[in-house]
Amino acid sequence: MLFSDTLWFSSSVLSAAATEQSDGENKAPSPRATNGQPFPWDKMRLPETVWPLHYDLFIHPNLTTLDFTGTVQIQLEVLQDTSVIILHSRDLRISKAALLESSRILPLQVLEYPEFQLVALQADGVTFTQGSKCAVYLEFAANLSESFHGFYKSTYRTSQGEVRVVASTQFEATSARGAFPCFDEPAFKANFSVRIRREARHISLSNMPKVKTVELSSGLLDDYFDMSVKMSTYLLAFIVSDFLSISKMSQHGVKISVYAVPEKIDQAEFALEAAVRLLDFYEDYFDIPYPLPKQDLAAIPDFQSGAMENWGLTTYRESSLLFDPKKSSASDKLGITMIIAHELAHQWFGNLVTMQWWNDLWLNEGFAKFMEFVSVNITNPELQVEDYFLGKCFGAMKVDSLSSSHPVSTAVENPAQIEEMFDDVSYEKGACILNMLRDYLTPEAFKIGIIRYLRRYSYQNTVNAHLWDSLTGICQSDDLDEGRLKGGFCSRGKSESAASKWFSEDELDVREMMDTWTLQEGFPLISVEVKGREVRLSQERYLKSEDPTQTSGFLWQVPLTYITSRSPTIHRFLLRTKTDVLYLPEEVEWIKFNVDMSGYYIVHYEGRGWDSIIHLLQHDHTALSRNDRASLTNNIFQLVSIGKVPLDKALDLSLYLSSETEIMPVIQGLYELVPLYKLMEKRDMEELENQMKGYIVDLFQDLIDRQTWTDDGSVSERMLRGHLLMFACVRRYPPCVRTATELFRQWKESDGNMSLPNDVSMAVFAVGARTEEGWDFLFEKYRHSLYISVKSRIKSALSISPLSHKLKWMMEQSLLGEVMKTQDLPYVVMMVSKNPKGYKHGWDFLRDNWGTLVKKFDLGSHSISNMVIGVTNQYSTREMLEEVRTFFNSLTKETGAELRCLQQSLESIEENIRWMDKNLPLLQGWLDRRGAKPGATAHTGA
């Protein structure tokens, strides 16, 4: 193993991770190379016998024959005596291998072991001796990948109908080995010198600026790129295309460019301005210069994820980068800015300082997700990003509440396990626990600690403990922060009373505290019982499973915050034990813990605690912040799931939403209430389902009626308008349907040339897509539009149509990838599966095409996980549970039998069954008492 992180076994709760590690070794009893010879290495991880120092890489892609050839010369340092060099290669045809020493060129034998994606280089009588240096030279060829990883083919169609090809890379996590033989693990950092051969009609891009172009006698051109900084293989990138670009210099002298297909380059201006602003912000915030002379942002026509942080050449989906002020919505503006902020944060977190191994992926992704909010809040205050952070925490908790969740830091070995790390736990939970720690330490102290971390470990690899150690002892002066902290955090411990149980910084072991959040899965449920001035606290793992053995042995150090009816000041209390007691200076009417949802935990108010909060919300909801109101709505419905609170009490709390106007509490209310009728849609319970739909429409009717069909207002107001009108139209609320129908008629009569308000256009399209004629018209506009944001909204509207045959056709076309992009297939499948007219088709499609899907999107990928969960997570019958389980049981290890998302899917269906069995009578009774009548609804997929 390349890392020796002793934290793995520091607690009994990690035994599951230890088991996973030993199970994941995948040791073949006696590995054999493809030629039948013994293969000299039996582990999936590379040995540490040699270390790469520098790669000279030459790549020649042919965009006509869709293949490529290449050579690589790797300078090596020998760390231990060895007779063999082991490195990675996948689906490459290696035609020549040689050892280059000062006085000779020696042919090397190549042994291949495809199961572990390894090759071995060796020669009779040759030993590489410790301390020496040498070089190996390899020639290779391969086809451009038909998937979305490695060196792959992307295509786009011009407005004249011509199909053009782009060759682009996506190497994270384990796909550099599909483009050239290399040491494809993050710890094997090296420098790269890249040369790319191309035709004159194309350009080439790589991480570094181009230093020269040489024309060959054949008419082809060789582009030579400057040597890179020391970096991991997964961050290398190159593109051959006909893209155009626009550029601008940052305040710090970095040339920033945005590249896109020629007909869309006029949609690049917004991204360029955002990137300049954000890169300047990060240089100032981290107080560490961006180390490269340029930063390119490229919009790739086919791209599986949202974006990729390749150092100096970040790549994006077109929808994640391209923006048109006349065609794009407020949601597009927020999303694009956040994605750019994420990738540019990686230039420090991930690129400059890289996790030692993929088990600590969260050190990259959790930080980048967290820094999105920090950076955009300061650089683009008008986007009001603080309204959306706690939604990330709720999303993470949804996964983290299952017994199939995993610790933030988890042992992984093979590529599928590594791919599975790119999930809500690494990203969203990682960001949420960092936000909690920042709130705990204070933003100033936290910033000093992370700057120290980045400076200490620049161009190196880290484990969890390095971060925690950098955030400990920050009041002690050193050359990184001398004079930075005056009073404030460093004096806080002295000024607080001992009764507060808030520990001063010099008493706090950050590592000990944060290990409880990263080395065990799940999160705490804090139960609060107020008796006079006494507040009794207890913690347990929040778990939706009925298995009590999976909740024992868990203990967190929880930085609690609270306010009361008598004191709006935020009080703090560090809960380090299973139970504790705090004392209030006086009795209170109510108490609210986890102020603004700054902590990654949920709270149960025992006794009359919930009653007092419900009373407060119904009579003076603005006494609490909008984040507090959203978190209360979330928490009480999560408590229903585990039997801590009856459903009717949660529904009583929801009544206050009729007075709510802020985006986060409204959206959270919809997120908790809508799934209740979505479960019923899959059970043919039309009367109760329509009663529930009617209740939700009535609850928000006043707010819906106040919405205008315009793009006026703040970003949050505009996004709320889009959500509400979309919900109302899909639920067939008559005033909404009338307006949308008329707008669609006018838009259609103008042949799509009339300008619709962007924020509400999806509601208009959704109403239009209900008819055969409207659907076909929308699809033609989808096919020919050059505006990616318009295409995205039309695609969503088409997928929630009640026209069942169209839904099947959409999935089939997305798989083919000609008129609809295959990159969008996971989204289309998920949307169709939410649609009551399409959910059976969604399951059939996933099952029937499974083999094709796992080849195209990779085992363990977020795309596969999203489809599995998205297709199944609204099932609530034992018949569907059995059908899903039978299919999953038919899979082999090679086709995904061990994927975590399969277990998560089954757990979610089991939880839905339990919920429905227990709560349907309560729901029926509550709605009857409220006099809820069936609303004007229709079977479409809201």
mmCIF file of N, CA, C and O in Angstrom, residues 284-330:
data_model
loop_
_atom_site.group_PDB
_atom_site.id
_atom_site.type_symbol
_atom_site.label_atom_id
_atom_site.label_comp_id
_atom_site.label_asym_id
_atom_site.label_seq_id
_atom_site.Cartn_x
_atom_site.Cartn_y
_atom_site.Cartn_z
ATOM 1 N N ASP A 284 -6.469 35.271 -4.191
ATOM 2 C CA ASP A 284 -6.439 36.154 -3.019
ATOM 3 C C ASP A 284 -6.813 35.408 -1.742
ATOM 4 O O ASP A 284 -6.176 35.569 -0.694
ATOM 5 N N TYR A 285 -7.844 34.552 -1.819
ATOM 6 C CA TYR A 285 -8.339 33.860 -0.619
ATOM 7 C C TYR A 285 -7.302 32.883 -0.084
ATOM 8 O O TYR A 285 -7.019 32.848 1.115
ATOM 9 N N PHE A 286 -6.726 32.074 -0.978
ATOM 10 C CA PHE A 286 -5.742 31.076 -0.537
ATOM 11 C C PHE A 286 -4.357 31.676 -0.328
ATOM 12 O O PHE A 286 -3.489 31.034 0.259
ATOM 13 N N ASP A 287 -4.162 32.914 -0.829
ATOM 14 C CA ASP A 287 -2.871 33.578 -0.678
ATOM 15 C C ASP A 287 -1.746 32.720 -1.281
ATOM 16 O O ASP A 287 -0.628 32.699 -0.775
ATOM 17 N N ILE A 288 -2.091 31.973 -2.327
ATOM 18 C CA ILE A 288 -1.130 31.128 -3.049
ATOM 19 C C ILE A 288 -1.373 31.374 -4.537
ATOM 20 O O ILE A 288 -2.479 31.142 -5.019
ATOM 21 N N PRO A 289 -0.363 31.829 -5.287
ATOM 22 C CA PRO A 289 -0.592 32.121 -6.704
ATOM 23 C C PRO A 289 -1.002 30.874 -7.486
ATOM 24 O O PRO A 289 -0.511 29.775 -7.220
ATOM 25 N N TYR A 290 -1.893 31.057 -8.450
ATOM 26 C CA TYR A 290 -2.196 29.992 -9.410
ATOM 27 C C TYR A 290 -0.915 29.711 -10.183
ATOM 28 O O TYR A 290 -0.322 30.632 -10.752
ATOM 29 N N PRO A 291 -0.436 28.462 -10.221
ATOM 30 C CA PRO A 291 0.928 28.224 -10.693
ATOM 31 C C PRO A 291 1.109 28.097 -12.203
ATOM 32 O O PRO A 291 2.239 27.964 -12.667
ATOM 33 N N LEU A 292 0.020 28.135 -12.981
ATOM 34 C CA LEU A 292 0.143 27.980 -14.429
ATOM 35 C C LEU A 292 -0.097 29.330 -15.121
ATOM 36 O O LEU A 292 -0.766 30.206 -14.569
ATOM 37 N N PRO A 293 0.430 29.485 -16.342
ATOM 38 C CA PRO A 293 0.229 30.767 -17.038
ATOM 39 C C PRO A 293 -1.136 30.918 -17.683
ATOM 40 O O PRO A 293 -1.488 32.004 -18.120
ATOM 41 N N LYS A 294 -1.894 29.827 -17.777
ATOM 42 C CA LYS A 294 -3.215 29.928 -18.436
ATOM 43 C C LYS A 294 -4.204 28.978 -17.795
ATOM 44 O O LYS A 294 -3.843 28.015 -17.117
ATOM 45 N N GLN A 295 -5.475 29.271 -18.004
ATOM 46 C CA GLN A 295 -6.574 28.402 -17.580
ATOM 47 C C GLN A 295 -7.606 28.398 -18.706
ATOM 48 O O GLN A 295 -8.220 29.420 -19.007
ATOM 49 N N ASP A 296 -7.727 27.234 -19.355
ATOM 50 C CA ASP A 296 -8.722 27.081 -20.416
ATOM 51 C C ASP A 296 -9.954 26.376 -19.866
ATOM 52 O O ASP A 296 -9.840 25.463 -19.038
ATOM 53 N N LEU A 297 -11.123 26.778 -20.366
ATOM 54 C CA LEU A 297 -12.377 26.111 -20.049
ATOM 55 C C LEU A 297 -12.973 25.661 -21.381
ATOM 56 O O LEU A 297 -13.205 26.498 -22.261
ATOM 57 N N ALA A 298 -13.176 24.364 -21.554
ATOM 58 C CA ALA A 298 -13.632 23.834 -22.844
ATOM 59 C C ALA A 298 -14.982 23.151 -22.696
ATOM 60 O O ALA A 298 -15.170 22.313 -21.807
ATOM 61 N N ALA A 299 -15.932 23.499 -23.561
ATOM 62 C CA ALA A 299 -17.269 22.892 -23.573
ATOM 63 C C ALA A 299 -17.247 21.720 -24.546
ATOM 64 O O ALA A 299 -17.099 21.900 -25.754
ATOM 65 N N ILE A 300 -17.369 20.499 -24.023
ATOM 66 C CA ILE A 300 -17.253 19.277 -24.817
ATOM 67 C C ILE A 300 -18.662 18.784 -25.178
ATOM 68 O O ILE A 300 -19.513 18.633 -24.292
ATOM 69 N N PRO A 301 -18.937 18.510 -26.456
ATOM 70 C CA PRO A 301 -20.311 18.117 -26.853
ATOM 71 C C PRO A 301 -20.807 16.832 -26.190
ATOM 72 O O PRO A 301 -22.010 16.685 -25.969
ATOM 73 N N ASP A 302 -19.913 15.878 -25.887
ATOM 74 C CA ASP A 302 -20.309 14.647 -25.187
ATOM 75 C C ASP A 302 -19.479 14.545 -23.924
ATOM 76 O O ASP A 302 -18.244 14.450 -23.986
ATOM 77 N N PHE A 303 -20.147 14.524 -22.769
ATOM 78 C CA PHE A 303 -19.418 14.562 -21.501
ATOM 79 C C PHE A 303 -20.292 13.942 -20.429
ATOM 80 O O PHE A 303 -21.430 14.351 -20.238
ATOM 81 N N GLN A 304 -19.755 12.937 -19.739
ATOM 82 C CA GLN A 304 -20.604 12.173 -18.825
ATOM 83 C C GLN A 304 -20.941 12.942 -17.553
ATOM 84 O O GLN A 304 -22.087 12.995 -17.131
ATOM 85 N N SER A 305 -19.930 13.519 -16.901
ATOM 86 C CA SER A 305 -20.183 14.229 -15.648
ATOM 87 C C SER A 305 -20.477 15.691 -15.949
ATOM 88 O O SER A 305 -20.702 16.076 -17.095
ATOM 89 N N GLY A 306 -20.468 16.529 -14.922
ATOM 90 C CA GLY A 306 -20.735 17.951 -15.144
ATOM 91 C C GLY A 306 -19.520 18.683 -15.659
ATOM 92 O O GLY A 306 -19.603 19.518 -16.558
ATOM 93 N N ALA A 307 -18.349 18.376 -15.086
ATOM 94 C CA ALA A 307 -17.114 19.066 -15.463
ATOM 95 C C ALA A 307 -15.937 18.312 -14.861
ATOM 96 O O ALA A 307 -16.115 17.418 -14.025
ATOM 97 N N MET A 308 -14.714 18.672 -15.286
ATOM 98 C CA MET A 308 -13.500 18.009 -14.807
ATOM 99 C C MET A 308 -12.390 19.032 -14.644
ATOM 100 O O MET A 308 -12.191 19.874 -15.506
ATOM 101 N N GLU A 309 -11.640 18.897 -13.544
ATOM 102 C CA GLU A 309 -10.692 19.925 -13.101
ATOM 103 C C GLU A 309 -9.290 19.799 -13.662
ATOM 104 O O GLU A 309 -8.346 20.316 -13.074
ATOM 105 N N ASN A 310 -9.086 19.135 -14.808
ATOM 106 C CA ASN A 310 -7.739 19.008 -15.364
ATOM 107 C C ASN A 310 -6.978 20.328 -15.192
ATOM 108 O O ASN A 310 -7.484 21.390 -15.547
ATOM 109 N N TRP A 311 -5.736 20.239 -14.722
ATOM 110 C CA TRP A 311 -4.986 21.443 -14.351
ATOM 111 C C TRP A 311 -4.693 22.295 -15.584
ATOM 112 O O TRP A 311 -4.011 21.869 -16.503
ATOM 113 N N GLY A 312 -5.272 23.479 -15.621
ATOM 114 C CA GLY A 312 -5.034 24.391 -16.734
ATOM 115 C C GLY A 312 -5.931 24.173 -17.931
ATOM 116 O O GLY A 312 -5.971 24.989 -18.851
ATOM 117 N N LEU A 313 -6.697 23.075 -17.959
ATOM 118 C CA LEU A 313 -7.622 22.773 -19.065
ATOM 119 C C LEU A 313 -8.859 22.089 -18.496
ATOM 120 O O LEU A 313 -9.045 20.880 -18.604
ATOM 121 N N THR A 314 -9.711 22.867 -17.848
ATOM 122 C CA THR A 314 -10.926 22.298 -17.271
ATOM 123 C C THR A 314 -11.930 22.041 -18.397
ATOM 124 O O THR A 314 -12.055 22.838 -19.330
ATOM 125 N N THR A 315 -12.607 20.895 -18.313
ATOM 126 C CA THR A 315 -13.566 20.507 -19.344
ATOM 127 C C THR A 315 -14.965 20.421 -18.749
ATOM 128 O O THR A 315 -15.126 20.092 -17.573
ATOM 129 N N TYR A 316 -15.972 20.706 -19.576
ATOM 130 C CA TYR A 316 -17.347 20.857 -19.094
ATOM 131 C C TYR A 316 -18.329 20.281 -20.103
ATOM 132 O O TYR A 316 -18.076 20.263 -21.305
ATOM 133 N N ARG A 317 -19.481 19.860 -19.597
ATOM 134 C CA ARG A 317 -20.641 19.702 -20.471
ATOM 135 C C ARG A 317 -20.966 21.071 -21.061
ATOM 136 O O ARG A 317 -20.775 22.094 -20.415
ATOM 137 N N GLU A 318 -21.538 21.073 -22.256
ATOM 138 C CA GLU A 318 -21.944 22.365 -22.822
ATOM 139 C C GLU A 318 -22.949 23.070 -21.908
ATOM 140 O O GLU A 318 -22.894 24.288 -21.729
ATOM 141 N N SER A 319 -23.853 22.302 -21.305
ATOM 142 C CA SER A 319 -24.875 22.911 -20.442
ATOM 143 C C SER A 319 -24.276 23.470 -19.155
ATOM 144 O O SER A 319 -24.916 24.274 -18.471
ATOM 145 N N SER A 320 -23.046 23.056 -18.809
ATOM 146 C CA SER A 320 -22.393 23.547 -17.596
ATOM 147 C C SER A 320 -21.544 24.787 -17.853
ATOM 148 O O SER A 320 -20.949 25.322 -16.918
ATOM 149 N N LEU A 321 -21.477 25.223 -19.119
ATOM 150 C CA LEU A 321 -20.566 26.325 -19.442
ATOM 151 C C LEU A 321 -21.205 27.408 -20.315
ATOM 152 O O LEU A 321 -20.878 28.580 -20.169
ATOM 153 N N LEU A 322 -22.098 27.025 -21.218
ATOM 154 C CA LEU A 322 -22.599 27.973 -22.211
ATOM 155 C C LEU A 322 -23.871 28.658 -21.719
ATOM 156 O O LEU A 322 -24.771 28.014 -21.179
ATOM 157 N N PHE A 323 -23.919 29.972 -21.943
ATOM 158 C CA PHE A 323 -25.003 30.796 -21.390
ATOM 159 C C PHE A 323 -25.349 31.880 -22.397
ATOM 160 O O PHE A 323 -24.462 32.539 -22.945
ATOM 161 N N ASP A 324 -26.641 32.076 -22.618
ATOM 162 C CA ASP A 324 -27.088 33.170 -23.473
ATOM 163 C C ASP A 324 -28.066 34.029 -22.687
ATOM 164 O O ASP A 324 -29.076 33.519 -22.193
ATOM 165 N N PRO A 325 -27.774 35.326 -22.527
ATOM 166 C CA PRO A 325 -28.628 36.175 -21.670
ATOM 167 C C PRO A 325 -30.091 36.189 -22.107
ATOM 168 O O PRO A 325 -30.983 36.374 -21.282
ATOM 169 N N LYS A 326 -30.334 35.971 -23.415
ATOM 170 C CA LYS A 326 -31.708 36.025 -23.905
ATOM 171 C C LYS A 326 -32.419 34.683 -23.817
ATOM 172 O O LYS A 326 -33.641 34.620 -23.929
ATOM 173 N N LYS A 327 -31.666 33.599 -23.638
ATOM 174 C CA LYS A 327 -32.269 32.268 -23.672
ATOM 175 C C LYS A 327 -32.106 31.486 -22.371
ATOM 176 O O LYS A 327 -32.788 30.483 -22.169
ATOM 177 N N SER A 328 -31.197 31.894 -21.500
ATOM 178 C CA SER A 328 -30.880 31.116 -20.299
ATOM 179 C C SER A 328 -31.629 31.662 -19.091
ATOM 180 O O SER A 328 -31.922 32.863 -19.016
ATOM 181 N N SER A 329 -31.912 30.786 -18.141
ATOM 182 C CA SER A 329 -32.714 31.144 -16.971
ATOM 183 C C SER A 329 -31.833 31.528 -15.787
ATOM 184 O O SER A 329 -30.601 31.379 -15.821
ATOM 185 N N ALA A 330 -32.467 31.985 -14.719
ATOM 186 C CA ALA A 330 -31.734 32.276 -13.475
ATOM 187 C C ALA A 330 -31.080 31.017 -12.943
ATOM 188 O O ALA A 330 -29.956 31.050 -12.414
#
